[in-house]
GROMACS .gro file of C-alpha atoms in nm:
model
  257
    1MET     CA    1  -0.094   4.819  -0.520
    2ASP     CA    2  -0.254   4.721  -0.825
    3THR     CA    3   0.015   4.442  -0.928
    4ILE     CA    4  -0.146   4.262  -0.620
    5ASN     CA    5  -0.474   4.189  -0.808
    6THR     CA    6  -0.228   4.015  -1.078
    7VAL     CA    7  -0.303   3.722  -0.805
    8ASN     CA    8  -0.664   3.652  -0.784
    9ARG     CA    9  -0.748   3.675  -0.411
   10GLY     CA   10  -1.002   3.399  -0.407
   11ASP     CA   11  -0.761   3.151  -0.545
   12VAL     CA   12  -0.573   3.195  -0.176
   13SER     CA   13  -0.833   3.193   0.046
   14GLU     CA   14  -1.081   2.957  -0.142
   15SER     CA   15  -0.861   2.697  -0.238
   16SER     CA   16  -0.659   2.668   0.059
   17SER     CA   17  -0.959   2.693   0.271
   18THR     CA   18  -1.153   2.423   0.079
   19LEU     CA   19  -0.904   2.151   0.070
   20SER     CA   20  -0.856   2.236   0.460
   21ILE     CA   21  -1.213   2.168   0.524
   22ILE     CA   22  -1.227   1.872   0.389
   23THR     CA   23  -0.935   1.761   0.591
   24GLU     CA   24  -1.093   1.900   0.916
   25ILE     CA   25  -1.407   1.719   0.843
   26ASP     CA   26  -1.230   1.397   0.782
   27LEU     CA   27  -1.055   1.421   1.120
   28CYS     CA   28  -1.347   1.536   1.304
   29ALA     CA   29  -1.582   1.267   1.148
   30ASN     CA   30  -1.357   0.993   1.297
   31ARG     CA   31  -1.231   1.164   1.577
   32ASP     CA   32  -1.360   0.854   1.809
   33LYS     CA   33  -1.413   0.595   1.550
   34HIS     CA   34  -1.195   0.365   1.729
   35ALA     CA   35  -1.493   0.379   1.993
   36PHE     CA   36  -1.730   0.220   1.754
   37VAL     CA   37  -1.705  -0.150   1.731
   38SER     CA   38  -1.850  -0.298   1.412
   39ASN     CA   39  -2.081  -0.605   1.405
   40GLU     CA   40  -1.766  -0.826   1.287
   41THR     CA   41  -1.592  -0.732   1.578
   42VAL     CA   42  -1.856  -0.807   1.815
   43ASP     CA   43  -1.924  -1.146   1.717
   44ASN     CA   44  -1.561  -1.206   1.771
   45TRP     CA   45  -1.555  -1.146   2.153
   46ASN     CA   46  -1.634  -1.450   2.373
   47ASN     CA   47  -1.961  -1.435   2.511
   48GLY     CA   48  -1.791  -1.404   2.863
   49PHE     CA   49  -1.640  -1.091   2.732
   50ASN     CA   50  -1.809  -0.760   2.814
   51LYS     CA   51  -1.711  -0.398   2.701
   52LYS     CA   52  -1.840  -0.054   2.780
   53ARG     CA   53  -1.680   0.313   2.672
   54ILE     CA   54  -1.474   0.520   2.879
   55PHE     CA   55  -1.460   0.900   2.718
   56GLY     CA   56  -1.464   0.746   2.367
   57ASN     CA   57  -1.237   0.459   2.445
   58VAL     CA   58  -1.343   0.042   2.420
   59ILE     CA   59  -1.229  -0.149   2.709
   60CYS     CA   60  -1.282  -0.477   2.850
   61VAL     CA   61  -1.519  -0.548   3.130
   62ASP     CA   62  -1.532  -0.878   3.357
   63MET     CA   63  -1.357  -1.073   3.124
   64PRO     CA   64  -1.237  -1.413   3.251
   65THR     CA   65  -0.871  -1.477   3.264
   66ASN     CA   66  -0.805  -1.718   2.979
   67GLY     CA   67  -0.421  -1.713   2.982
   68ALA     CA   68  -0.432  -1.629   2.629
   69THR     CA   69  -0.082  -1.524   2.461
   70GLY     CA   70  -0.077  -1.166   2.470
   71TRP     CA   71  -0.355  -1.066   2.719
   72SER     CA   72  -0.253  -0.876   3.002
   73TYR     CA   73  -0.405  -0.726   3.328
   74CYS     CA   74  -0.464  -0.360   3.345
   75GLU     CA   75  -0.444  -0.217   3.691
   76GLU     CA   76  -0.612   0.113   3.602
   77CYS     CA   77  -0.927  -0.049   3.448
   78GLU     CA   78  -0.915  -0.354   3.671
   79THR     CA   79  -0.966  -0.616   3.389
   80ASP     CA   80  -0.784  -0.838   3.181
   81VAL     CA   81  -0.699  -0.646   2.827
   82PRO     CA   82  -0.618  -0.767   2.475
   83PRO     CA   83  -0.280  -0.757   2.334
   84ARG     CA   84  -0.176  -0.415   2.194
   85ALA     CA   85  -0.418  -0.223   2.415
   86PHE     CA   86  -0.279  -0.009   2.662
   87HIS     CA   87  -0.419   0.231   2.923
   88CYS     CA   88  -0.444   0.603   2.857
   89LEU     CA   89  -0.455   0.833   3.161
   90TYR     CA   90  -0.609   1.113   2.939
   91CYS     CA   91  -0.895   0.901   2.830
   92LYS     CA   92  -0.914   0.701   3.107
   93GLY     CA   93  -0.940   0.354   2.939
   94CYS     CA   94  -0.778   0.074   2.738
   95VAL     CA   95  -0.740   0.164   2.369
   96LEU     CA   96  -0.743  -0.100   2.089
   97LYS     CA   97  -0.386  -0.095   1.945
   98ARG     CA   98  -0.295   0.252   2.130
   99ASP     CA   99  -0.082   0.444   1.923
  100HIS     CA  100  -0.040   0.749   2.109
  101HIS     CA  101  -0.276   1.015   2.252
  102CYS     CA  102  -0.350   1.317   2.030
  103HIS     CA  103  -0.381   1.649   2.222
  104VAL     CA  104  -0.458   1.820   1.892
  105LEU     CA  105  -0.766   1.628   1.845
  106GLY     CA  106  -0.799   1.533   2.268
  107THR     CA  107  -0.843   1.145   2.206
  108CYS     CA  108  -0.667   0.801   2.165
  109ILE     CA  109  -0.530   0.713   1.802
  110GLY     CA  110  -0.599   0.322   1.813
  111PHE     CA  111  -0.688   0.055   1.604
  112TRP     CA  112  -0.993   0.197   1.453
  113ASN     CA  113  -0.910   0.562   1.364
  114GLN     CA  114  -0.551   0.547   1.288
  115ARG     CA  115  -0.596   0.534   0.903
  116PHE     CA  116  -0.802   0.841   0.943
  117PHE     CA  117  -0.496   1.030   1.141
  118VAL     CA  118  -0.227   0.962   0.873
  119VAL     CA  119  -0.479   1.055   0.608
  120GLY     CA  120  -0.530   1.356   0.769
  121SER     CA  121  -0.172   1.406   0.846
  122THR     CA  122  -0.107   1.367   0.459
  123TYR     CA  123  -0.402   1.629   0.328
  124THR     CA  124  -0.233   1.870   0.621
  125VAL     CA  125   0.077   1.849   0.452
  126VAL     CA  126  -0.050   1.899   0.088
  127THR     CA  127  -0.297   2.154   0.166
  128GLY     CA  128  -0.036   2.346   0.379
  129ILE     CA  129   0.224   2.350   0.078
  130PHE     CA  130  -0.094   2.451  -0.152
  131GLY     CA  131  -0.184   2.715   0.095
  132ALA     CA  132   0.170   2.878   0.158
  133HIS     CA  133   0.249   2.860  -0.232
  134LEU     CA  134  -0.043   3.052  -0.293
  135CYS     CA  135   0.012   3.305  -0.017
  136LEU     CA  136   0.379   3.374  -0.169
  137SER     CA  137   0.268   3.387  -0.487
  138PHE     CA  138   0.045   3.644  -0.385
  139LEU     CA  139   0.302   3.849  -0.206
  140ARG     CA  140   0.554   3.842  -0.474
  141ALA     CA  141   0.289   3.962  -0.713
  142SER     CA  142   0.339   4.281  -0.483
  143GLU     CA  143   0.638   4.434  -0.600
  144SER     CA  144   0.664   4.646  -0.262
  145VAL     CA  145   0.689   4.329  -0.066
  146THR     CA  146   1.081   4.243  -0.026
  147PHE     CA  147   1.206   3.920   0.109
  148VAL     CA  148   1.309   4.101   0.457
  149GLY     CA  149   0.938   4.232   0.420
  150CYS     CA  150   0.807   3.879   0.456
  151LEU     CA  151   1.021   3.822   0.780
  152LEU     CA  152   0.738   3.813   1.053
  153PRO     CA  153   0.875   4.099   1.303
  154MET     CA  154   0.927   4.317   0.994
  155THR     CA  155   0.585   4.260   0.848
  156LEU     CA  156   0.409   4.364   1.209
  157VAL     CA  157   0.601   4.647   1.245
  158ASN     CA  158   0.531   4.786   0.880
  159TRP     CA  159   0.173   4.692   0.933
  160LEU     CA  160   0.140   4.888   1.260
  161LEU     CA  161   0.347   5.196   1.082
  162GLY     CA  162   0.089   5.194   0.834
  163SER     CA  163   0.377   5.106   0.562
  164LYS     CA  164   0.200   4.818   0.442
  165PRO     CA  165  -0.196   4.720   0.423
  166PHE     CA  166  -0.354   4.484   0.664
  167LEU     CA  167  -0.404   4.238   0.318
  168ILE     CA  168  -0.029   4.202   0.343
  169PHE     CA  169  -0.004   4.172   0.714
  170ILE     CA  170  -0.247   3.877   0.723
  171THR     CA  171  -0.153   3.699   0.404
  172THR     CA  172   0.211   3.684   0.582
  173ILE     CA  173   0.050   3.553   0.892
  174HIS     CA  174  -0.161   3.311   0.685
  175MET     CA  175   0.189   3.178   0.494
  176TYR     CA  176   0.362   3.082   0.819
  177ILE     CA  177   0.058   2.914   0.938
  178ASN     CA  178   0.040   2.698   0.667
  179ALA     CA  179   0.425   2.634   0.702
  180LEU     CA  180   0.430   2.537   1.055
  181PHE     CA  181   0.119   2.249   0.966
  182THR     CA  182   0.297   2.154   0.683
  183LEU     CA  183   0.611   2.075   0.903
  184LEU     CA  184   0.388   1.907   1.206
  185GLY     CA  185   0.207   1.727   0.887
  186ILE     CA  186   0.506   1.599   0.784
  187GLY     CA  187   0.672   1.491   1.115
  188PHE     CA  188   0.309   1.295   1.217
  189LEU     CA  189   0.337   1.130   0.867
  190ALA     CA  190   0.719   1.026   0.892
  191THR     CA  191   0.654   0.908   1.220
  192GLN     CA  192   0.324   0.686   1.126
  193VAL     CA  193   0.500   0.512   0.790
  194ARG     CA  194   0.800   0.411   0.992
  195VAL     CA  195   0.612   0.247   1.259
  196ILE     CA  196   0.301   0.099   1.030
  197THR     CA  197   0.529  -0.056   0.783
  198GLN     CA  198   0.726  -0.198   1.074
  199GLY     CA  199   0.390  -0.331   1.227
  200LEU     CA  200   0.460  -0.156   1.521
  201THR     CA  201   0.260   0.120   1.700
  202LEU     CA  202   0.432   0.470   1.825
  203TYR     CA  203   0.360   0.339   2.192
  204GLU     CA  204   0.553   0.012   2.139
  205TYR     CA  205   0.834   0.162   1.972
  206LYS     CA  206   0.879   0.428   2.202
  207LYS     CA  207   0.822   0.199   2.511
  208ARG     CA  208   1.040  -0.117   2.329
  209VAL     CA  209   0.748  -0.321   2.430
  210PRO     CA  210   0.850  -0.678   2.328
  211VAL     CA  211   0.663  -0.745   2.011
  212LYS     CA  212   0.791  -0.902   1.691
  213CYS     CA  213   0.630  -0.868   1.385
  214SER     CA  214   0.672  -1.108   1.062
  215THR     CA  215   0.420  -0.955   0.805
  216SER     CA  216   0.523  -0.814   0.508
  217ILE     CA  217   0.505  -0.419   0.483
  218SER     CA  218   0.210  -0.474   0.213
  219GLU     CA  219   0.027  -0.679   0.518
  220ASN     CA  220   0.096  -0.429   0.773
  221LEU     CA  221  -0.052  -0.132   0.540
  222ARG     CA  222  -0.346  -0.330   0.470
  223SER     CA  223  -0.357  -0.379   0.864
  224VAL     CA  224  -0.431  -0.071   0.869
  225PHE     CA  225  -0.595   0.114   0.590
  226GLY     CA  226  -0.804  -0.201   0.451
  227ASP     CA  227  -0.725  -0.405   0.119
  228TYR     CA  228  -0.718  -0.129  -0.133
  229TRP     CA  229  -0.529   0.099   0.079
  230ALA     CA  230  -0.424   0.346  -0.129
  231LEU     CA  231  -0.773   0.459  -0.168
  232ASN     CA  232  -0.786   0.640   0.150
  233PHE     CA  233  -0.542   0.853   0.027
  234VAL     CA  234  -0.708   0.960  -0.336
  235PHE     CA  235  -1.033   1.065  -0.133
  236PRO     CA  236  -0.989   1.172   0.199
  237PHE     CA  237  -1.284   0.978   0.349
  238GLY     CA  238  -1.239   0.616   0.406
  239PHE     CA  239  -1.591   0.472   0.493
  240PHE     CA  240  -1.590   0.319   0.160
  241VAL     CA  241  -1.282   0.085   0.259
  242GLN     CA  242  -1.328  -0.180   0.482
  243GLN     CA  243  -1.043  -0.260   0.760
  244LYS     CA  244  -0.915  -0.563   0.808
  245GLY     CA  245  -0.906  -0.732   1.174
  246ASP     CA  246  -1.062  -0.678   1.485
  247GLY     CA  247  -0.818  -0.514   1.697
  248LEU     CA  248  -0.825  -0.834   1.927
  249THR     CA  249  -0.608  -1.094   1.745
  250TRP     CA  250  -0.327  -1.069   1.563
  251ASP     CA  251  -0.184  -1.301   1.291
  252GLY     CA  252   0.221  -1.331   1.236
  253VAL     CA  253   0.254  -1.089   1.547
  254LYS     CA  254   0.437  -1.245   1.865
  255PHE     CA  255   0.414  -1.099   2.217
  256GLU     CA  256   0.656  -1.165   2.461
  257ARG     CA  257   0.553  -1.038   2.786
   0.00000   0.00000   0.00000
């Protein structure tokens, strides 16, 4: 068992956990980001508009019908809602530029927090791959661990029979957890990249909402992440990169209702 110590145990736990904690802080801090309307957004609302928050979602209240293109009426909220705002049965409100309801975070992904969800998915993939690599390196450093022994059922059996220590068992479990979150993150990230570059939302894509977007890929990225969109991925906190738009008006997007 001395060969196991050739890989520092702290490298596995501390490095992976630190990156994971940064990702979780980013996601949790911005879980209900779409519920907070900036002063610039409030100024763009007509004086006849009122707003309120229901379970973290910004919805319109008692807004006079003005016949604006793309506006629709929500039967559940009993109010007119701006284009790309759709009702969520779980959040019990109409979310600005609703993408989807994330059951992991327990909130809707919409106009104000979509970029944090994408960045969080990216860092989930990065930390998942890094963590799985460290765990695998730790297991390979042990001459007593074989490929078959790394299979989940065999790992459990070997630990229960006492042929392998608990450290090997828990490291193997950790490796599988990292691999699982890596696959989930890749799925989330690939889906978001596809709809964002097309100027759509996941809800519009799945429900085949008649939306035509004539903006470029670069403009679509800036709409979600801001002008310096790449900075969101360099540092996992997007507080310093201002988002463009207000979630109410959409240049280059045509709504056919």
